Coordinates of C-alpha atoms and ligand atoms in Angstrom, one line a residue:
M1 CA -48.7 31.1 -10.7
S2 CA -47.7 27.5 -9.9
F3 CA -45.9 28.7 -6.8
R4 CA -49.2 29.5 -5.1
Y5 CA -50.8 26.4 -6.4
G6 CA -48.1 24.2 -4.8
L7 CA -48.1 26.1 -1.6
S8 CA -51.8 25.6 -1.2
L9 CA -51.7 21.9 -2.0
F10 CA -48.9 21.3 0.4
F11 CA -50.4 23.1 3.3
M12 CA -53.9 21.8 2.7
S13 CA -52.6 18.3 3.3
V14 CA -50.3 18.8 6.3
I15 CA -51.2 21.9 8.3
P16 CA -54.8 22.3 9.4
G17 CA -55.9 25.3 11.4
A18 CA -54.3 28.7 11.6
W19 CA -52.6 28.8 8.2
K20 CA -55.7 27.5 6.4
R21 CA -57.9 30.0 8.1
A22 CA -55.6 32.8 7.3
A23 CA -55.1 31.7 3.7
A24 CA -58.9 31.4 3.2
G25 CA -59.3 34.9 4.7
A26 CA -56.7 36.3 2.3
G27 CA -58.6 34.8 -0.7
L28 CA -55.9 32.2 -1.3
L29 CA -58.2 29.2 -1.1
A30 CA -61.4 28.3 -2.8
S31 CA -64.6 28.5 -0.7
D32 CA -64.7 24.7 -0.5
G33 CA -61.2 24.7 1.0
G34 CA -59.6 23.5 -2.2
V35 CA -57.1 25.2 -4.4
A36 CA -58.3 28.6 -5.7
P37 CA -57.6 28.8 -9.4
T38 CA -55.5 31.9 -10.0
I39 CA -56.4 34.6 -12.6
F40 CA -52.8 34.4 -13.8
A41 CA -53.0 30.8 -14.8
E42 CA -56.5 31.4 -16.3
M43 CA -55.3 34.4 -18.4
S44 CA -52.1 32.7 -19.6
A45 CA -54.2 29.7 -20.7
L46 CA -56.5 32.1 -22.6
A47 CA -53.5 33.8 -24.2
V48 CA -52.3 30.4 -25.5
R49 CA -55.7 29.4 -26.7
T50 CA -56.5 32.6 -28.5
G51 CA -53.0 33.6 -29.7
A52 CA -53.4 36.9 -27.8
I53 CA -50.4 39.0 -26.8
N54 CA -49.8 38.2 -23.1
L55 CA -49.4 41.4 -21.2
G56 CA -50.6 39.7 -18.1
Q57 CA -47.4 38.3 -16.5
G58 CA -44.5 40.5 -15.6
F59 CA -41.4 39.0 -17.2
P60 CA -39.3 40.5 -20.0
D61 CA -39.2 38.8 -23.5
E62 CA -35.6 39.7 -24.2
D63 CA -32.3 39.0 -22.4
G64 CA -30.5 41.4 -20.1
P65 CA -26.9 42.6 -20.3
V66 CA -24.5 40.3 -22.1
E67 CA -21.7 40.7 -19.5
V68 CA -24.0 39.3 -16.9
L69 CA -25.2 36.4 -19.1
D70 CA -21.5 35.6 -20.0
A71 CA -20.5 35.6 -16.4
A72 CA -23.0 33.0 -15.6
R73 CA -21.9 30.8 -18.5
E74 CA -18.3 31.2 -17.4
A75 CA -19.1 30.3 -13.8
I76 CA -20.7 27.1 -14.9
A77 CA -17.7 26.3 -17.1
A78 CA -15.4 27.1 -14.3
G79 CA -17.1 24.6 -12.0
V80 CA -19.0 27.0 -9.8
N81 CA -21.8 24.4 -9.5
Q82 CA -21.9 23.3 -5.8
Y83 CA -23.5 24.8 -2.7
P84 CA -22.3 28.4 -2.2
P85 CA -21.8 29.7 1.4
G86 CA -25.1 30.1 3.5
R87 CA -25.0 33.8 3.5
G88 CA -24.1 34.0 -0.2
T89 CA -21.0 34.2 -2.2
P90 CA -18.6 36.7 -0.5
D91 CA -18.0 38.6 -3.7
L92 CA -21.8 39.0 -4.3
L93 CA -22.2 40.2 -0.7
S94 CA -19.5 42.8 -1.3
A95 CA -21.1 43.8 -4.6
I96 CA -24.5 44.3 -2.9
A97 CA -22.8 46.5 -0.2
E98 CA -20.9 48.5 -2.9
H99 CA -24.1 49.0 -4.9
Q100 CA -26.0 50.3 -1.8
L101 CA -23.1 52.7 -1.2
R102 CA -22.7 53.8 -4.8
F103 CA -26.3 54.5 -5.5
Y104 CA -27.7 55.5 -2.1
G105 CA -24.9 56.3 0.3
L106 CA -26.0 53.4 2.5
D107 CA -23.3 51.8 4.6
V108 CA -23.8 48.0 4.7
D109 CA -21.3 45.5 6.2
P110 CA -21.1 42.6 3.7
A111 CA -20.1 40.1 6.5
S112 CA -23.0 40.7 8.9
E113 CA -25.7 42.9 7.4
V114 CA -26.7 41.2 4.1
I115 CA -27.7 37.7 2.9
V116 CA -28.5 36.4 -0.5
T117 CA -31.8 34.7 -1.0
A118 CA -33.8 32.7 -3.6
G119 CA -35.2 35.9 -5.1
A120 CA -37.0 38.7 -3.3
T121 CA -39.8 36.3 -2.7
E122 CA -37.8 34.1 -0.3
A123 CA -36.3 37.2 1.3
L124 CA -39.8 38.4 2.1
T125 CA -41.2 35.1 3.3
A126 CA -38.1 34.3 5.4
T127 CA -38.3 37.8 7.0
L128 CA -42.0 37.4 7.9
L129 CA -41.4 33.9 9.3
A130 CA -38.5 35.1 11.3
L131 CA -40.1 38.2 12.8
I132 CA -43.7 37.3 13.4
D133 CA -44.6 35.9 16.8
G134 CA -48.2 34.9 16.3
P135 CA -51.7 35.9 15.2
D136 CA -51.7 39.0 17.4
D137 CA -48.9 40.4 15.3
E138 CA -50.1 42.6 12.4
V139 CA -48.4 43.3 9.1
V140 CA -49.5 46.6 7.5
V141 CA -49.4 46.6 3.7
F142 CA -50.6 49.0 1.0
E143 CA -53.4 47.6 -1.1
P144 CA -53.4 46.5 -3.9
Y145 CA -50.3 44.4 -3.2
Y146 CA -48.0 42.0 -4.9
D147 CA -49.7 38.6 -4.6
S148 CA -47.1 36.8 -2.5
Y149 CA -47.5 39.3 0.4
A150 CA -50.9 37.9 1.6
A151 CA -49.6 34.3 1.3
A152 CA -46.4 35.0 3.2
V153 CA -48.3 36.9 6.0
A154 CA -50.7 33.9 6.2
L155 CA -47.8 31.4 6.2
A156 CA -46.2 33.4 9.1
G157 CA -49.5 33.2 11.0
A158 CA -49.8 37.0 11.3
T159 CA -52.8 39.3 10.6
L160 CA -52.8 41.3 7.4
V161 CA -53.9 45.0 7.7
T162 CA -54.4 46.8 4.4
V163 CA -54.2 50.6 3.7
P164 CA -55.8 51.5 0.3
L165 CA -54.0 53.2 -2.5
R166 CA -56.4 55.1 -4.7
A167 CA -56.3 56.6 -8.1
P168 CA -55.1 59.0 -9.2
G169 CA -51.6 58.8 -7.9
F170 CA -52.1 55.7 -5.8
Q171 CA -50.6 57.3 -2.7
P172 CA -52.0 56.3 0.7
D173 CA -54.0 58.7 2.8
L174 CA -51.7 59.6 5.7
D175 CA -54.5 59.6 8.3
E176 CA -55.7 56.2 7.1
L177 CA -52.1 55.0 7.3
A178 CA -51.7 56.3 10.8
A179 CA -54.9 54.7 11.9
S180 CA -53.8 51.3 10.6
V181 CA -50.6 51.2 12.6
S182 CA -51.0 50.3 16.3
E183 CA -49.1 48.6 19.1
R184 CA -50.1 45.3 17.4
T185 CA -48.1 46.3 14.3
R186 CA -45.0 44.2 14.0
I187 CA -44.1 45.1 10.4
I188 CA -44.9 47.8 8.0
L189 CA -44.3 46.4 4.5
V190 CA -43.6 48.8 1.7
N191 CA -43.1 48.1 -2.0
D192 CA -41.6 51.1 -3.8
P193 CA -41.7 51.5 -6.8
H194 CA -45.0 49.8 -6.5
N195 CA -46.5 46.7 -8.2
P196 CA -49.2 46.7 -9.5
T197 CA -50.0 50.5 -9.5
G198 CA -46.7 52.0 -10.8
A199 CA -46.7 54.4 -7.9
V200 CA -43.5 55.9 -6.4
F201 CA -44.2 56.9 -2.8
S202 CA -43.8 60.6 -1.9
T203 CA -41.3 61.6 0.7
D204 CA -44.3 62.5 3.0
V205 CA -45.5 58.9 2.8
L206 CA -42.1 57.4 3.5
T207 CA -41.4 59.9 6.3
E208 CA -44.8 58.9 7.9
V209 CA -44.0 55.2 7.7
V210 CA -40.7 55.8 9.6
R211 CA -42.5 58.0 12.2
L212 CA -45.1 55.4 12.8
A213 CA -42.6 52.5 12.9
H214 CA -40.7 54.5 15.7
L215 CA -43.9 55.3 17.5
Q216 CA -45.0 51.6 17.7
D217 CA -41.6 50.0 17.7
A218 CA -42.4 48.3 14.4
I219 CA -40.0 47.0 11.7
I220 CA -40.0 48.4 8.2
V221 CA -39.7 45.8 5.4
T222 CA -39.2 47.3 2.0
D223 CA -39.4 45.5 -1.4
E224 CA -37.4 47.5 -3.8
V225 CA -37.1 45.1 -6.8
Y226 CA -37.9 48.0 -9.2
E227 CA -35.3 50.3 -7.6
H228 CA -33.6 50.9 -11.0
L229 CA -36.9 51.3 -12.9
S230 CA -38.0 54.6 -11.5
F231 CA -38.8 57.0 -14.4
H232 CA -38.9 60.5 -13.1
A233 CA -36.5 60.7 -10.2
P234 CA -33.8 58.5 -8.8
H235 CA -35.1 55.9 -6.3
T236 CA -35.0 56.8 -2.6
P237 CA -34.7 53.7 -0.4
I238 CA -36.7 54.2 2.8
A239 CA -33.6 53.1 4.7
T240 CA -31.9 56.4 3.7
L241 CA -34.5 58.5 5.7
P242 CA -33.4 59.8 9.1
G243 CA -33.9 57.1 11.8
A244 CA -35.0 54.4 9.4
A245 CA -31.9 52.2 8.8
E246 CA -31.8 50.9 12.4
R247 CA -35.3 49.3 11.9
T248 CA -35.4 48.6 8.2
L249 CA -34.9 45.4 6.2
T250 CA -34.3 46.3 2.5
I251 CA -35.1 43.6 0.0
S252 CA -34.3 43.6 -3.7
S253 CA -33.4 41.2 -6.5
A254 CA -31.6 40.7 -9.8
G255 CA -34.7 39.6 -11.7
K256 CA -36.2 43.0 -12.7
T257 CA -32.9 45.0 -12.8
F258 CA -31.1 42.5 -15.1
S259 CA -34.1 41.0 -17.0
A260 CA -33.4 37.6 -15.4
T261 CA -36.6 36.8 -13.5
G262 CA -35.8 33.1 -13.8
W263 CA -32.5 33.3 -11.9
K264 CA -34.1 34.0 -8.5
I265 CA -31.1 35.8 -6.9
G266 CA -32.4 38.2 -4.3
W267 CA -31.0 39.7 -1.1
V268 CA -32.0 41.4 2.1
H269 CA -29.9 43.8 4.2
G270 CA -30.4 45.6 7.5
P271 CA -29.2 45.6 11.1
A272 CA -27.1 42.5 11.9
D273 CA -29.4 41.1 14.6
L274 CA -32.4 41.2 12.3
I275 CA -30.4 39.7 9.4
T276 CA -29.3 36.8 11.8
A277 CA -32.9 36.2 12.6
V278 CA -33.8 36.0 8.9
L279 CA -30.8 33.8 8.2
T280 CA -32.0 31.2 10.7
V281 CA -35.2 30.7 8.8
K282 CA -33.7 31.1 5.3
Q283 CA -31.2 28.3 5.9
Y284 CA -34.0 25.8 6.3
L285 CA -36.2 27.2 3.5
T286 CA -33.7 26.8 0.6
Y287 CA -30.3 26.7 2.5
V288 CA -28.7 28.3 -0.6
N289 CA -29.4 28.8 -4.3
G290 CA -28.0 29.7 -7.7
A291 CA -24.3 29.2 -7.2
P292 CA -23.2 30.2 -10.8
F293 CA -25.7 33.1 -10.9
Q294 CA -24.3 34.7 -7.8
P295 CA -21.0 35.8 -9.4
A296 CA -23.0 36.9 -12.5
V297 CA -25.2 39.2 -10.5
A298 CA -22.1 40.6 -8.8
V299 CA -20.9 41.6 -12.3
G300 CA -24.3 43.2 -13.0
L301 CA -24.4 45.2 -9.8
R302 CA -21.0 46.7 -10.7
L303 CA -22.0 47.7 -14.3
R304 CA -21.5 51.3 -15.4
E305 CA -24.2 53.7 -14.4
S306 CA -25.4 54.1 -18.0
Y307 CA -26.7 50.5 -18.0
F308 CA -29.2 51.4 -15.2
T309 CA -30.3 54.7 -16.6
D310 CA -30.7 53.3 -20.1
A311 CA -32.8 50.4 -18.8
A312 CA -35.2 52.8 -17.1
A313 CA -35.4 55.1 -20.1
L314 CA -36.2 52.2 -22.4
L315 CA -38.9 50.9 -20.1
A316 CA -40.4 54.4 -19.8
R317 CA -40.6 54.5 -23.6
K318 CA -42.3 51.1 -23.7
H319 CA -44.9 52.4 -21.2
E320 CA -45.5 55.4 -23.5
I321 CA -46.2 53.1 -26.5
L322 CA -48.5 51.0 -24.5
G323 CA -50.2 54.1 -22.9
E324 CA -50.9 55.7 -26.4
G325 CA -52.6 52.5 -27.5
L326 CA -54.6 52.3 -24.4
R327 CA -55.7 56.0 -24.7
A328 CA -56.6 55.6 -28.3
A329 CA -58.8 52.6 -27.4
G330 CA -60.6 54.8 -24.8
F331 CA -59.0 53.7 -21.5
A332 CA -58.1 56.2 -18.9
V333 CA -54.4 55.6 -18.3
H334 CA -52.6 56.0 -14.9
A335 CA -49.1 56.7 -16.2
P336 CA -46.7 54.8 -14.0
Q337 CA -43.8 56.5 -12.1
G338 CA -41.9 53.2 -12.0
G339 CA -41.9 49.4 -12.5
Y340 CA -43.2 47.0 -15.1
F341 CA -46.9 47.8 -15.2
T342 CA -49.4 50.4 -16.4
V343 CA -52.8 50.5 -14.8
A344 CA -55.7 51.7 -16.9
D345 CA -59.4 52.2 -16.2
A346 CA -61.6 50.3 -18.5
T347 CA -65.0 51.7 -17.3
A348 CA -65.5 53.9 -20.4
L349 CA -65.1 50.8 -22.6
G350 CA -67.8 48.9 -20.7
G351 CA -65.2 47.4 -18.3
A352 CA -66.7 48.5 -15.0
D353 CA -66.2 44.8 -14.0
A354 CA -62.5 44.5 -15.0
A355 CA -62.4 40.8 -14.2
A356 CA -65.1 40.0 -16.8
F357 CA -63.6 42.6 -19.2
C358 CA -60.2 40.8 -19.0
R359 CA -61.8 37.5 -19.6
A360 CA -63.3 38.9 -22.9
L361 CA -60.3 41.0 -23.9
P362 CA -58.3 38.3 -25.7
E363 CA -61.2 37.5 -28.1
R364 CA -62.1 41.2 -28.4
S365 CA -58.6 42.7 -28.9
G366 CA -56.1 39.9 -28.9
V367 CA -54.4 41.1 -25.7
V368 CA -54.3 39.6 -22.3
A369 CA -54.2 41.7 -19.1
I370 CA -55.0 41.2 -15.4
P371 CA -57.8 42.9 -13.4
L372 CA -56.4 44.8 -10.4
S373 CA -58.8 42.9 -8.2
A374 CA -56.3 40.0 -8.4
F375 CA -54.1 42.1 -6.0
V376 CA -56.7 43.1 -3.5
S377 CA -58.1 41.3 -0.4
P378 CA -61.6 39.9 -1.1
A379 CA -63.4 42.5 1.0
H380 CA -62.0 45.5 -1.0
R381 CA -62.3 44.2 -4.6
Q382 CA -65.1 46.7 -5.4
R383 CA -62.8 49.7 -4.9
Y384 CA -60.7 48.6 -7.8
A385 CA -63.4 47.1 -10.0
G386 CA -62.7 48.9 -13.2
L387 CA -58.9 48.8 -13.2
V388 CA -56.7 46.7 -15.4
R389 CA -52.9 46.0 -15.2
F390 CA -50.9 45.7 -18.4
A391 CA -47.2 44.6 -18.5
A392 CA -44.9 46.9 -20.5
C393 CA -41.7 44.8 -20.1
K394 CA -42.0 43.4 -23.6
R395 CA -40.1 44.2 -26.8
V396 CA -41.0 47.5 -28.5
E397 CA -42.5 45.7 -31.6
V398 CA -44.7 43.5 -29.3
L399 CA -46.0 46.6 -27.5
E400 CA -46.6 48.4 -30.8
E401 CA -48.6 45.4 -32.0
A402 CA -50.6 45.3 -28.7
A403 CA -51.2 49.0 -28.9
A404 CA -52.5 48.7 -32.5
R405 CA -54.8 45.8 -31.5
L406 CA -56.2 47.7 -28.5
A407 CA -56.8 50.9 -30.5
H408 CA -58.5 49.0 -33.2
A409 CA -60.8 47.1 -30.8
G410 CA -61.7 50.3 -29.0
R411 CA -63.1 52.0 -32.1
Ligands
PLP501 C1 -41.4 40.4 -9.3 C2 -41.6 40.9 -7.9 C3 -41.0 40.2 -6.8 C4 -40.4 38.8 -7.0 O1 -39.0 38.9 -7.1 P1 -38.2 37.6 -7.2 O2 -36.8 38.1 -7.1 O3 -38.5 37.0 -8.6 O4 -38.6 36.7 -6.1 C5 -41.2 40.7 -5.6 N1 -41.9 41.8 -5.4 C6 -42.4 42.5 -6.4 C7 -43.2 43.8 -6.1 C8 -42.3 42.1 -7.7 O5 -42.9 42.7 -8.7

């Protein structure tokens, strides 16, 4: 992930002290203070060298809806190529508000309660930078976590507090969750459906997050980029729970929903005062981005309902193909409830050390995957030592080939 590489290099040279210490603590820097090589870069290089199928990185290998792609081409041809307004193109702001009302019954004012960002990643980083006061502020996250979370928390100078998710089911223990939230908690950061585990959090978990946020006057930040890729039940935004909307910032993006991860159009919505705080940071991070993609994403958000349900059904089928291959090979599969990834336990295949297992897998089976330890703080890696993450967001024939290779290598 070149993003993290660049971030580390830049901050190594200009900012000593707090960020560096926090980043080192989060496992983002090498022990000599240099740039930590990421497992993603290592595994992608292995895929290229061995010709293995790359199920490491989570990006689709086919395009999204043609209406959305055409709208972007038309926007470029029509001259929509200069800076859009700072909050985002008004029509996209309206489309986001309409989408939240249509799917979830959430009432969002497009003029004051939503801004467009450079992907969910910028929405998250700008939110943390805007709301964190200093190192005494804690951000509670479920672990394993999406890899930009620890970096963004370190960048904001806050303290990361993790609550473990454990197989099977990857739900947090409610007592452990309650014990992790204190008067120091500024933000409870939720990612639902969850990357990398594929969990969808139960109503009990979401309700407890809201209760604890009220109790300690914390803000809920929720990353819902897989909102339309929930396989067994419609997605429930935490902002729809009683008492949640007033203290929740909801983040999503077009990347996963429309198979356009390179477009980097995201958004964040919530109470106007919090959105204003996020905007003050966001305007100096990127100012604006993706002018011709913004109207295209507005087209996407207004697509007929069947687009969204078909996309979820197709991805669920892809997970089944992958899961069958993994089971045939001898993995214990944790069938996901949502999102791009299937987690499997490689212990029965001699993969008790999944990092070493993943380094050998391309030669052994012609498939690349990522050990779950890549999404875990250094102190807790042992808990997830035998688990491997496989991306299912690839064409059916690619997954069938990967499943065949895995099953063959397992025998
Ligand atoms: C892919 C992903 C993101 C990044 O979204 P962008 O819109 O590409 O910035 C954020 N969070 C999670 C959980 C993801 O899987």
